[in-house]
Short mmCIF file of C-alpha atoms in Angstrom, two decimals:
data_model
loop_
_atom_site.label_atom_id
_atom_site.label_comp_id
_atom_site.label_asym_id
_atom_site.label_seq_id
_atom_site.Cartn_x
_atom_site.Cartn_y
_atom_site.Cartn_z
CA ALA A 1343 -20.04 -4.21 7.82
CA PHE A 1344 -18.02 -4.98 4.66
CA GLN A 1345 -15.13 -6.39 6.70
CA ALA A 1346 -17.55 -8.61 8.60
CA VAL A 1347 -18.93 -9.97 5.32
CA GLU A 1348 -15.40 -10.65 4.07
CA ARG A 1349 -14.66 -12.57 7.25
CA ASP A 1350 -17.82 -14.62 7.70
CA PHE A 1351 -19.31 -14.78 4.19
CA PRO A 1352 -16.41 -14.71 1.69
CA ALA A 1353 -18.52 -16.28 -1.08
CA MET A 1354 -20.80 -13.23 -1.05
CA VAL A 1355 -18.11 -10.59 -1.57
CA ASN A 1356 -17.95 -10.64 -5.37
CA GLN A 1357 -21.71 -10.82 -5.95
CA ASP A 1358 -23.56 -7.75 -7.14
CA VAL A 1359 -25.95 -7.65 -4.19
CA GLU A 1360 -26.76 -5.52 -1.20
CA LEU A 1361 -26.49 -7.24 2.17
CA VAL A 1362 -28.13 -6.30 5.45
CA LEU A 1363 -26.19 -7.75 8.37
CA LEU A 1364 -28.05 -8.56 11.56
CA GLN A 1365 -25.75 -9.56 14.41
CA CYS A 1366 -25.71 -9.83 18.16
CA ALA A 1367 -24.06 -6.85 19.81
CA LYS A 1368 -23.09 -9.31 22.54
CA THR A 1369 -22.97 -13.10 22.36
CA CYS A 1370 -26.42 -14.64 21.82
CA PRO A 1371 -26.42 -17.98 23.70
CA LYS A 1372 -28.90 -19.63 21.31
CA GLY A 1373 -27.73 -17.82 18.21
CA VAL A 1374 -29.08 -14.77 16.43
CA ALA A 1375 -31.71 -16.71 14.48
CA GLU A 1376 -33.45 -17.74 17.72
CA GLU A 1377 -34.01 -14.16 18.87
CA GLY A 1378 -37.47 -12.68 18.39
CA PHE A 1379 -36.16 -9.34 17.19
CA ALA A 1380 -34.31 -11.07 14.32
CA HIS A 1381 -37.61 -12.47 13.03
CA LYS A 1382 -39.32 -9.09 13.42
CA ALA A 1383 -36.52 -7.18 11.65
CA VAL A 1384 -36.41 -9.62 8.72
CA GLU A 1385 -40.20 -9.51 8.37
CA ARG A 1386 -40.16 -5.71 8.20
CA LEU A 1387 -37.41 -5.76 5.59
CA ARG A 1388 -39.46 -8.21 3.51
CA HIS A 1389 -42.51 -5.94 3.62
CA LEU A 1390 -40.38 -2.95 2.63
CA CYS A 1391 -38.92 -4.83 -0.34
CA GLU A 1392 -42.40 -5.90 -1.45
CA HIS A 1393 -43.60 -2.29 -1.22
CA LEU A 1394 -40.63 -0.95 -3.18
CA ASN A 1395 -40.93 -3.69 -5.79
CA SER A 1396 -44.58 -2.87 -6.42
CA GLY A 1397 -43.77 0.80 -6.91
CA HIS A 1398 -40.58 0.21 -8.92
CA PRO A 1399 -41.04 -2.91 -11.05
CA ARG A 1400 -38.08 -4.73 -12.63
CA VAL A 1401 -35.52 -3.20 -10.28
CA MET A 1402 -35.32 -5.74 -7.47
CA LYS A 1403 -34.47 -9.16 -8.82
CA ASN A 1404 -35.11 -10.95 -5.55
CA TRP A 1405 -34.61 -10.77 -1.80
CA THR A 1406 -34.01 -13.67 0.51
CA ASP A 1407 -32.83 -14.47 4.02
CA HIS A 1408 -31.99 -17.26 6.46
CA PHE A 1409 -35.58 -17.95 7.47
CA GLN A 1410 -36.71 -18.33 3.86
CA TYR A 1411 -33.84 -20.72 3.28
CA GLU A 1412 -34.84 -22.76 6.33
CA ALA A 1413 -38.32 -23.15 4.87
CA SER A 1414 -36.99 -24.21 1.47
CA ALA A 1415 -36.38 -27.80 0.39
CA ALA A 1416 -32.63 -27.50 0.99
CA GLY A 1417 -33.21 -26.16 4.49
CA GLN A 1418 -35.73 -28.90 5.28
CA PHE A 1419 -33.13 -31.54 4.34
CA GLY A 1420 -30.68 -29.98 6.81
CA ALA A 1421 -28.33 -28.23 4.37
CA PRO A 1422 -26.38 -25.48 6.18
CA SER A 1423 -27.77 -22.00 5.53
CA PRO A 1424 -25.50 -19.66 3.52
CA PHE A 1425 -27.21 -16.76 5.28
CA LEU A 1426 -26.14 -17.77 8.81
CA SER A 1427 -22.54 -17.49 9.94
CA ALA A 1428 -20.73 -20.52 11.39
CA SER A 1429 -20.71 -18.82 14.79
CA ARG A 1430 -24.51 -18.38 14.55
CA GLN A 1431 -24.06 -14.81 15.75
CA MET A 1432 -24.78 -13.12 12.40
CA LEU A 1433 -27.32 -13.57 9.63
CA LEU A 1434 -27.88 -11.91 6.27
CA PHE A 1435 -30.78 -10.41 4.40
CA GLN A 1436 -29.81 -10.38 0.73
CA ILE A 1437 -31.18 -8.03 -1.95
CA THR A 1438 -30.28 -8.53 -5.60
CA TRP A 1439 -30.66 -5.51 -7.87
CA THR A 1440 -31.05 -5.04 -11.58
CA VAL A 1441 -29.58 -1.57 -12.08
CA GLU A 1442 -30.25 -0.21 -15.54
CA LYS A 1443 -28.25 2.85 -16.52
CA LYS A 1444 -31.31 5.04 -17.00
CA ARG A 1445 -32.72 4.04 -13.59
CA GLN A 1446 -29.67 4.65 -11.42
CA ASN A 1447 -31.20 7.60 -9.57
CA GLU A 1448 -34.38 5.59 -8.98
CA VAL A 1449 -32.36 2.75 -7.46
CA LEU A 1450 -30.39 5.17 -5.28
CA ASP A 1451 -33.68 6.57 -3.93
CA MET A 1452 -34.84 3.03 -3.13
CA LEU A 1453 -31.51 2.30 -1.47
CA ALA A 1454 -31.87 5.43 0.67
CA GLU A 1455 -35.27 4.22 1.86
CA ILE A 1456 -33.88 0.79 2.75
CA SER A 1457 -30.88 2.36 4.49
CA ALA A 1458 -33.19 4.55 6.58
CA ALA A 1459 -35.20 1.47 7.57
CA VAL A 1460 -32.02 -0.42 8.49
CA GLU A 1461 -30.84 2.50 10.62
CA GLY A 1462 -34.21 2.63 12.38
CA LEU A 1463 -34.10 -1.11 13.06
CA ASN A 1464 -30.53 -0.77 14.30
CA GLN A 1465 -31.56 1.83 16.87
CA GLU A 1466 -34.48 -0.33 17.90
CA GLY A 1467 -32.35 -3.46 18.13
CA LEU A 1468 -29.72 -1.85 20.33
CA GLY A 1469 -32.46 -1.16 22.86
CA GLU A 1470 -33.51 -4.83 23.11
CA ALA A 1471 -32.79 -6.97 26.17
CA MET A 1472 -30.39 -8.91 23.94
CA PRO A 1473 -28.89 -6.01 21.94
CA MET A 1474 -28.68 -6.54 18.19
CA SER A 1475 -27.26 -4.32 15.47
CA LEU A 1476 -28.07 -3.95 11.79
CA SER A 1477 -25.84 -2.55 9.06
CA MET A 1478 -25.79 -2.53 5.29
CA THR A 1479 -23.08 -3.09 2.71
CA GLY A 1480 -22.71 -3.79 -0.99
CA PRO A 1481 -21.62 -1.91 -4.14
CA LEU A 1482 -24.52 0.55 -4.12
CA ALA A 1483 -24.39 1.08 -0.36
CA LEU A 1484 -20.66 1.79 -0.48
CA PHE A 1485 -21.13 4.15 -3.45
CA SER A 1486 -24.00 5.95 -1.73
CA GLY A 1487 -22.01 6.33 1.50
CA THR A 1488 -18.97 7.63 -0.37
CA LEU A 1489 -21.12 10.07 -2.31
CA ALA A 1490 -22.80 11.40 0.84
CA SER A 1491 -19.50 11.86 2.69
CA THR A 1492 -17.93 13.57 -0.34
CA LYS A 1493 -20.81 16.04 -0.63
CA GLN A 1494 -20.62 16.73 3.10
CA ASP A 1495 -16.85 17.31 2.93
CA ILE A 1496 -17.23 19.72 -0.01
CA ALA A 1497 -19.98 21.66 1.77
CA GLN A 1498 -17.94 21.92 4.97
CA LYS A 1499 -14.83 23.06 3.09
CA ASP A 1500 -16.84 25.72 1.24
CA VAL A 1501 -18.25 27.04 4.51
CA ILE A 1502 -14.72 27.42 5.89
CA VAL A 1503 -12.84 28.47 2.76
CA VAL A 1504 -15.22 31.02 1.21
CA PRO A 1505 -15.22 33.52 4.13
CA PHE A 1506 -11.44 33.22 4.47
CA ALA A 1507 -10.94 33.72 0.71
CA MET A 1508 -13.24 36.75 0.73
CA LEU A 1509 -11.27 38.27 3.61
CA VAL A 1510 -8.02 37.82 1.69
CA LEU A 1511 -9.61 39.38 -1.38
CA ALA A 1512 -10.94 42.32 0.66
CA TRP A 1513 -7.48 42.84 2.15
CA ARG A 1514 -5.92 42.89 -1.32
CA VAL A 1515 -8.43 45.20 -3.01
CA ARG A 1516 -9.04 47.32 0.12
CA SER A 1517 -12.70 47.78 -0.73
CA ILE A 1518 -15.70 46.00 0.72
CA ARG A 1519 -17.96 47.27 -2.08
CA LEU A 1520 -15.88 45.59 -4.79
CA LEU A 1521 -16.54 42.21 -3.14
CA LEU A 1522 -20.00 42.35 -4.70
CA ALA A 1523 -18.41 41.56 -8.08
CA PRO A 1524 -17.01 38.08 -7.24
CA LEU A 1525 -20.24 37.15 -5.46
CA LEU A 1526 -22.28 38.08 -8.54
CA CYS A 1527 -19.84 36.24 -10.80
CA LEU A 1528 -20.07 33.16 -8.58
CA GLY A 1529 -23.86 33.16 -8.62
CA CYS A 1530 -24.14 33.76 -12.37
CA SER A 1531 -21.55 31.16 -13.40
CA LEU A 1532 -22.92 28.45 -11.10
CA LEU A 1533 -26.59 29.02 -11.87
CA THR A 1534 -25.93 29.19 -15.61
CA GLY A 1535 -23.82 26.03 -15.49
CA LEU A 1536 -26.46 24.08 -13.59
CA ALA A 1537 -29.21 25.40 -15.89
CA LEU A 1538 -27.29 24.20 -18.96
CA PHE A 1539 -26.64 20.83 -17.30
CA LEU A 1540 -30.30 20.22 -16.47
CA PRO A 1541 -31.49 19.39 -20.02
CA LEU A 1542 -28.38 17.25 -20.55
CA ALA A 1543 -29.17 15.26 -17.41
CA THR A 1544 -32.84 14.98 -18.35
CA TYR A 1545 -32.63 14.04 -22.01
CA VAL A 1546 -29.07 13.23 -23.10
CA VAL A 1547 -26.69 11.60 -20.60
CA ASP A 1548 -26.64 10.30 -17.03
CA ILE A 1549 -24.88 12.94 -14.96
CA SER A 1550 -22.65 11.80 -12.11
CA PRO A 1551 -24.09 12.76 -8.72
CA LEU A 1552 -20.69 14.33 -7.96
CA ALA A 1553 -20.83 16.66 -10.99
CA PRO A 1554 -22.98 19.41 -9.35
CA SER A 1555 -20.78 19.41 -6.23
CA THR A 1556 -17.65 19.62 -8.37
CA MET A 1557 -19.15 22.50 -10.32
CA ALA A 1558 -20.05 24.29 -7.09
CA PHE A 1559 -16.62 24.24 -5.44
CA LEU A 1560 -14.87 24.98 -8.75
CA SER A 1561 -17.13 27.99 -9.28
CA VAL A 1562 -16.20 29.27 -5.84
CA ALA A 1563 -12.48 28.78 -6.47
CA LEU A 1564 -12.36 30.29 -9.95
CA SER A 1565 -14.69 33.22 -9.25
CA ILE A 1566 -12.56 34.37 -6.33
CA ASP A 1567 -9.30 33.60 -8.14
CA TYR A 1568 -10.20 35.49 -11.31
CA SER A 1569 -11.66 38.37 -9.30
CA LEU A 1570 -8.33 38.57 -7.46
CA PHE A 1571 -6.55 39.03 -10.79
CA MET A 1572 -9.03 41.59 -12.10
CA LEU A 1573 -9.78 43.67 -9.01
CA THR A 1574 -6.22 43.95 -7.69
CA ARG A 1575 -5.10 45.25 -11.07
CA TYR A 1576 -8.02 47.67 -11.17
CA VAL A 1577 -7.22 49.01 -7.69
CA GLU A 1578 -3.54 49.39 -8.61
CA GLU A 1579 -4.46 51.43 -11.68
CA ALA A 1580 -6.90 53.49 -9.60
CA THR A 1581 -4.19 54.34 -7.05
CA ARG A 1582 -2.02 55.61 -9.92
CA GLY A 1583 -4.66 58.27 -10.57
CA LEU A 1584 -6.21 56.84 -13.74
CA SER A 1585 -9.85 57.42 -14.54
CA THR A 1586 -12.35 54.59 -14.23
CA GLU A 1587 -12.40 53.98 -17.99
CA GLU A 1588 -8.59 54.00 -18.25
CA ALA A 1589 -8.21 51.71 -15.25
CA LEU A 1590 -10.71 49.22 -16.73
CA ARG A 1591 -8.96 49.32 -20.10
CA SER A 1592 -5.61 48.56 -18.49
CA THR A 1593 -7.18 45.81 -16.35
CA MET A 1594 -8.71 44.09 -19.36
CA ARG A 1595 -5.48 44.43 -21.34
CA HIS A 1596 -3.25 42.85 -18.70
CA SER A 1597 -5.26 40.80 -16.19
CA GLY A 1598 -7.83 39.84 -18.82
CA HIS A 1599 -5.15 37.93 -20.71
CA VAL A 1600 -4.21 36.03 -17.55
CA VAL A 1601 -7.82 35.00 -16.99
CA VAL A 1602 -8.24 33.85 -20.60
CA ILE A 1603 -5.03 31.81 -20.58
CA SER A 1604 -5.80 30.26 -17.18
CA SER A 1605 -9.34 29.26 -18.15
CA SER A 1606 -8.17 27.92 -21.53
CA VAL A 1607 -5.65 25.62 -19.86
CA LEU A 1608 -8.28 24.36 -17.43
CA VAL A 1609 -10.83 23.76 -20.18
CA VAL A 1610 -8.34 21.75 -22.27
CA CYS A 1611 -7.42 19.63 -19.23
CA TYR A 1612 -11.02 19.01 -18.20
CA MET A 1613 -12.08 18.21 -21.77
CA GLY A 1614 -9.42 15.51 -21.74
CA VAL A 1615 -11.45 13.79 -19.01
CA LEU A 1616 -14.15 13.21 -21.63
CA CYS A 1617 -11.89 10.52 -23.11
CA TYR A 1618 -12.34 8.36 -20.00
CA PRO A 1619 -14.47 5.28 -20.68
CA SER A 1620 -16.51 5.89 -17.54
CA GLY A 1621 -19.53 8.05 -18.30
CA ALA A 1622 -19.73 9.29 -14.71
CA ILE A 1623 -16.17 10.64 -14.74
CA SER A 1624 -16.61 12.21 -18.17
CA THR A 1625 -19.65 14.19 -17.03
CA ILE A 1626 -17.64 15.57 -14.10
CA GLY A 1627 -15.03 16.77 -16.61
CA MET A 1628 -17.78 18.24 -18.77
CA GLY A 1629 -19.22 20.18 -15.84
CA ALA A 1630 -15.80 21.40 -14.72
CA ALA A 1631 -14.96 22.62 -18.25
CA LEU A 1632 -18.31 24.40 -18.51
CA VAL A 1633 -17.82 26.16 -15.17
CA SER A 1634 -14.29 27.21 -16.14
CA ILE A 1635 -15.63 28.90 -19.28
CA LEU A 1636 -18.50 30.55 -17.44
CA SER A 1637 -16.33 31.78 -14.55
CA ALA A 1638 -13.89 33.41 -16.97
CA GLY A 1639 -16.73 34.86 -19.04
CA THR A 1640 -18.55 36.41 -16.09
CA ASN A 1641 -15.36 37.92 -14.68
CA LEU A 1642 -14.38 39.39 -18.07
CA THR A 1643 -17.83 40.86 -18.72
CA LEU A 1644 -19.86 41.28 -15.54
CA THR A 1645 -17.09 42.77 -13.39
CA PRO A 1646 -16.05 45.61 -15.76
CA CYS A 1647 -19.69 46.27 -16.70
CA LEU A 1648 -20.65 46.56 -13.04
CA ILE A 1649 -17.85 49.02 -12.36
CA ALA A 1650 -18.58 51.06 -15.49
CA ALA A 1651 -22.34 51.12 -14.85
CA PHE A 1652 -21.98 52.38 -11.26
CA PRO A 1653 -18.89 54.63 -11.17
CA GLY A 1654 -20.22 56.45 -8.14
CA CYS A 1655 -19.99 53.24 -6.14
CA PHE A 1656 -17.15 51.31 -7.83
CA GLY A 1657 -15.31 53.94 -9.86
CA THR A 1658 -11.78 55.06 -9.14
CA GLY A 1659 -13.03 58.22 -7.48
CA ALA A 1660 -15.07 56.20 -4.97
CA LEU A 1661 -12.21 53.92 -3.86
#
């Protein structure tokens, strides 16, 4: 859709607007504006904008289209419509937004509702005798699409990577029971991080929509990574015949230092992201730094405490 706008409506590219493109899937002999479905689709988009504007005042600046322009004074005097392409095979429905920083999530919800309506009209239009398609583009639409695809990619990667990483960890520690520790560390670090972020997002700063996803996959990576350091050392000490207490002491002395140094480096790097002028990027760095601290903390406290509290299940004599 964006490439089509660049080609047929170059004057619209640099405007901060959302554009709904309605075009003939095949060549319309009389032009897209003469098709009945075009009038019906534009009318439904107008009603939707009116409904959203009444529920969310001062967000939509205006919305206009080819048919409104035709009815205006300029259209009545025969001035060419800026909302109809020269080929007459494509027309635009233009929405201008006023996006205040504190209302970004509200605007994104409105955009999602419009996008769903456009998709529904697109499916309906493709079934017409003269097939027509609808699509949407603009800064917010592109951002929303990128955000959705990024979240989907992260979720898919986690589904694939986590089981594989847990299998590698189980192979290294040679104990299925010890795998409970990284799972508990993952849950505690992620839930604590999101709980601490909630009041920040509510009362202090606008959190990037990508921040929770970044925190999630980083929690997975660090929890398994730090557990690999801790548990492999613990199993090695256990195979040497040390008691549970001695093995934990040696693990904390050696692998604990590795975890502390690793998390410290990550925290310093992620805190550097706070210097970026973009508030969205800085909140991602803030969340990543927080998760790095929490992942290290849970692995250095929860894992040894779990082993020490249940020696019959996790102690050296049970391995």
